[in-house]
């Protein structure tokens, strides 16, 4: 028939039988042993038929139960089930399971009817004796159950090499301990074979001639225990005169970690119960090992945290991250179990432990930078892989390279010495796919000098965390540097402002003091005691004003934040004093001042003196010389502020100059003929900002100027102070 699917044929082990069904219980595949039991000559008539049609006679009364279990497995009520039953007068284990879209019915002979209580007790004792990270005890416990010639554990390393880390033999001798198998021993394609099942079993390595016929190419025979051992391992064990073998896969944290391999020189049947016990023992040991790794990780993390804290302290302490790193070089080596550490920073190099020469280090850095753009690069086989590119003999085998930041000007490199080991190389002479074809394997043992112990996940994690800490520190120091630059600029500006403050604000009281002294020198003979006393009082007030200004400037210079300690200050007396000083200083043709409500202000006395002295002084100095001075000062509360309004009828400020009125050295175009520096209003604005206040100016040329000063109210004023007005 044209639509008949082609029949596929594969080879399987001899020790069992296999039937594969689809979800409608049609036979999609059947092994040769099954066909023999059915006494059928034409397997093609079986394929595609209903399961019950051909297997009612074989399974007899068990068929309904088997069918029911298959339905439950198909419907995913449970994944698999094992039925011990008799088939043709032999006890068998019938294994029913689901794999993708296929139902597997697999059976093998039962060699032990049950496991005795003595064996169970012995097994429990063996479980108790297994300690975390003691795979030798695991090997010994497994061999107490199997009684094989040889049991050993192979750990698959990150490099692809496989190291024998534990061993137990019946004769007490070590054959493979600490030996390494080359990468060819565990190629990636055999990982799948071992990782798909908890164990693999071969009672006789050469009995792989059972045919499996199928009409479905999607059937994956690796799901069956009857799948033959990979050719490479079968040939290797045959070379060692091994006949029977068991392979238990070890998965740590969900990753294929290694194999426990047991083998015997004679054919040996191991009952399914014994294999299950061994599987349970290995799972128990693996669980303990995972807990051991987690505990070790916690302890290492504690050490890493301590090291991290100390490093952070010194990163804050020292000006550059490089200084802190150099101080902690020994710790940085210990955290990753390195034999040497080099720190490169903008051409400077620091070494600790086993390191290359400075010239070699430069070449290594250049090579890595051209080889990868990643921040982290590690190679435990660096000397063998890339040593030819570096001049001279390298004293290390492996390295881990960390680039800090985006640039290549700061690098940390850890070095590890070689770990000398005996390596067993495996080479198969034939490439044919037939597992039973004549093939030969060539074994050769070499000594490996150029491989270092790989960097594990914990060590790599520490280096990545270190990179993060250093980047945060560098960024922080850049911010600090920027802040210091800004602060330095602010301090320079502050110094400039303080200089202008002293030169500007001291002029008035100094001028008054100078005028008074000159007047007394010329008129002391004609003055009556009352007038003389008044002049002396004015001179003393001027010196007090000078002292207050100097003290205020010094206080301002001492405060990094430039803020003031605020007190409630009554203003009536101070404003009158400031007004009289400027009248005396500028001597206008006429002067008239009107005071409204003069509220107290939360501020600092010398700062308030500077503010009002500048504002009142400007009002008097820039008043119209023909009409004299007409000034009005009032205050009121507005939105948690005390607002002072100082209004004059002076020359005013041109509209085009209003936007620059607070810029230093800027003056109105209409007052260039009047002496002035353009510093006063700039100083007032700065001081108001330090007090947390604000200043606004309304002005029109020839119409006068109104200045609004807003002082924040820190808290309620004392009631008695609110009555104190002029």
Short mmCIF file of N, CA and C in Angstrom, two decimals, residues 51 65-66 102 138 146 188 222 275 281 321 358 366 395 405 413 433 457 492 619 647 665-666:
data_model
loop_
_atom_site.label_atom_id
_atom_site.label_comp_id
_atom_site.label_asym_id
_atom_site.label_seq_id
_atom_site.Cartn_x
_atom_site.Cartn_y
_atom_site.Cartn_z
N UNK A 51 -3.54 -2.53 20.57
CA UNK A 51 -2.77 -3.23 21.60
C UNK A 51 -3.48 -4.51 22.07
N UNK A 65 -6.21 -4.41 33.78
CA UNK A 65 -5.52 -3.54 34.74
C UNK A 65 -4.44 -2.72 34.03
N UNK A 66 -3.71 -3.38 33.13
CA UNK A 66 -2.67 -2.67 32.38
C UNK A 66 -3.28 -1.56 31.54
N UNK A 102 4.03 9.24 23.57
CA UNK A 102 4.08 7.78 23.45
C UNK A 102 3.96 7.13 24.82
N UNK A 138 29.81 6.96 49.61
CA UNK A 138 28.73 6.62 48.68
C UNK A 138 29.13 5.42 47.83
N UNK A 146 25.69 -3.88 45.47
CA UNK A 146 25.92 -4.50 44.16
C UNK A 146 26.96 -5.61 44.17
N UNK A 188 29.51 16.04 24.50
CA UNK A 188 28.18 16.57 24.77
C UNK A 188 27.06 15.62 24.33
N UNK A 222 16.00 6.56 23.70
CA UNK A 222 16.82 6.90 24.87
C UNK A 222 15.98 6.93 26.14
N UNK A 275 18.70 -1.75 42.08
CA UNK A 275 19.02 -0.53 41.35
C UNK A 275 18.28 0.67 41.93
N UNK A 281 19.95 5.91 47.32
CA UNK A 281 21.14 6.26 48.09
C UNK A 281 21.88 7.43 47.44
N UNK A 321 40.21 54.46 44.59
CA UNK A 321 39.89 53.05 44.82
C UNK A 321 41.14 52.20 44.77
N UNK A 358 56.18 42.34 34.79
CA UNK A 358 55.43 43.52 34.40
C UNK A 358 55.24 43.58 32.88
N UNK A 366 46.85 43.57 26.99
CA UNK A 366 46.64 43.92 25.59
C UNK A 366 45.93 42.79 24.85
N UNK A 395 54.44 31.68 34.60
CA UNK A 395 54.54 30.91 35.85
C UNK A 395 53.18 30.44 36.35
N UNK A 405 34.94 49.41 35.27
CA UNK A 405 34.46 50.56 34.52
C UNK A 405 34.47 50.29 33.03
N UNK A 413 43.69 41.15 37.85
CA UNK A 413 43.89 39.83 37.26
C UNK A 413 44.35 38.87 38.36
N UNK A 433 28.27 3.78 12.37
CA UNK A 433 27.20 3.95 13.33
C UNK A 433 26.75 2.65 13.97
N UNK A 457 31.48 28.92 40.78
CA UNK A 457 30.44 29.94 40.76
C UNK A 457 30.54 30.92 41.92
N UNK A 492 34.94 79.98 46.54
CA UNK A 492 35.62 81.09 45.87
C UNK A 492 34.66 82.26 45.66
N UNK A 619 18.26 104.04 48.84
CA UNK A 619 17.11 104.94 48.74
C UNK A 619 17.53 106.39 48.98
N UNK A 647 9.89 102.01 50.41
CA UNK A 647 9.50 102.76 49.20
C UNK A 647 10.15 104.13 49.22
N UNK A 665 28.08 94.03 40.13
CA UNK A 665 28.70 95.07 39.32
C UNK A 665 27.75 95.68 38.28
N UNK A 666 26.47 95.26 38.32
CA UNK A 666 25.52 95.82 37.38
C UNK A 666 24.80 97.01 38.02
#
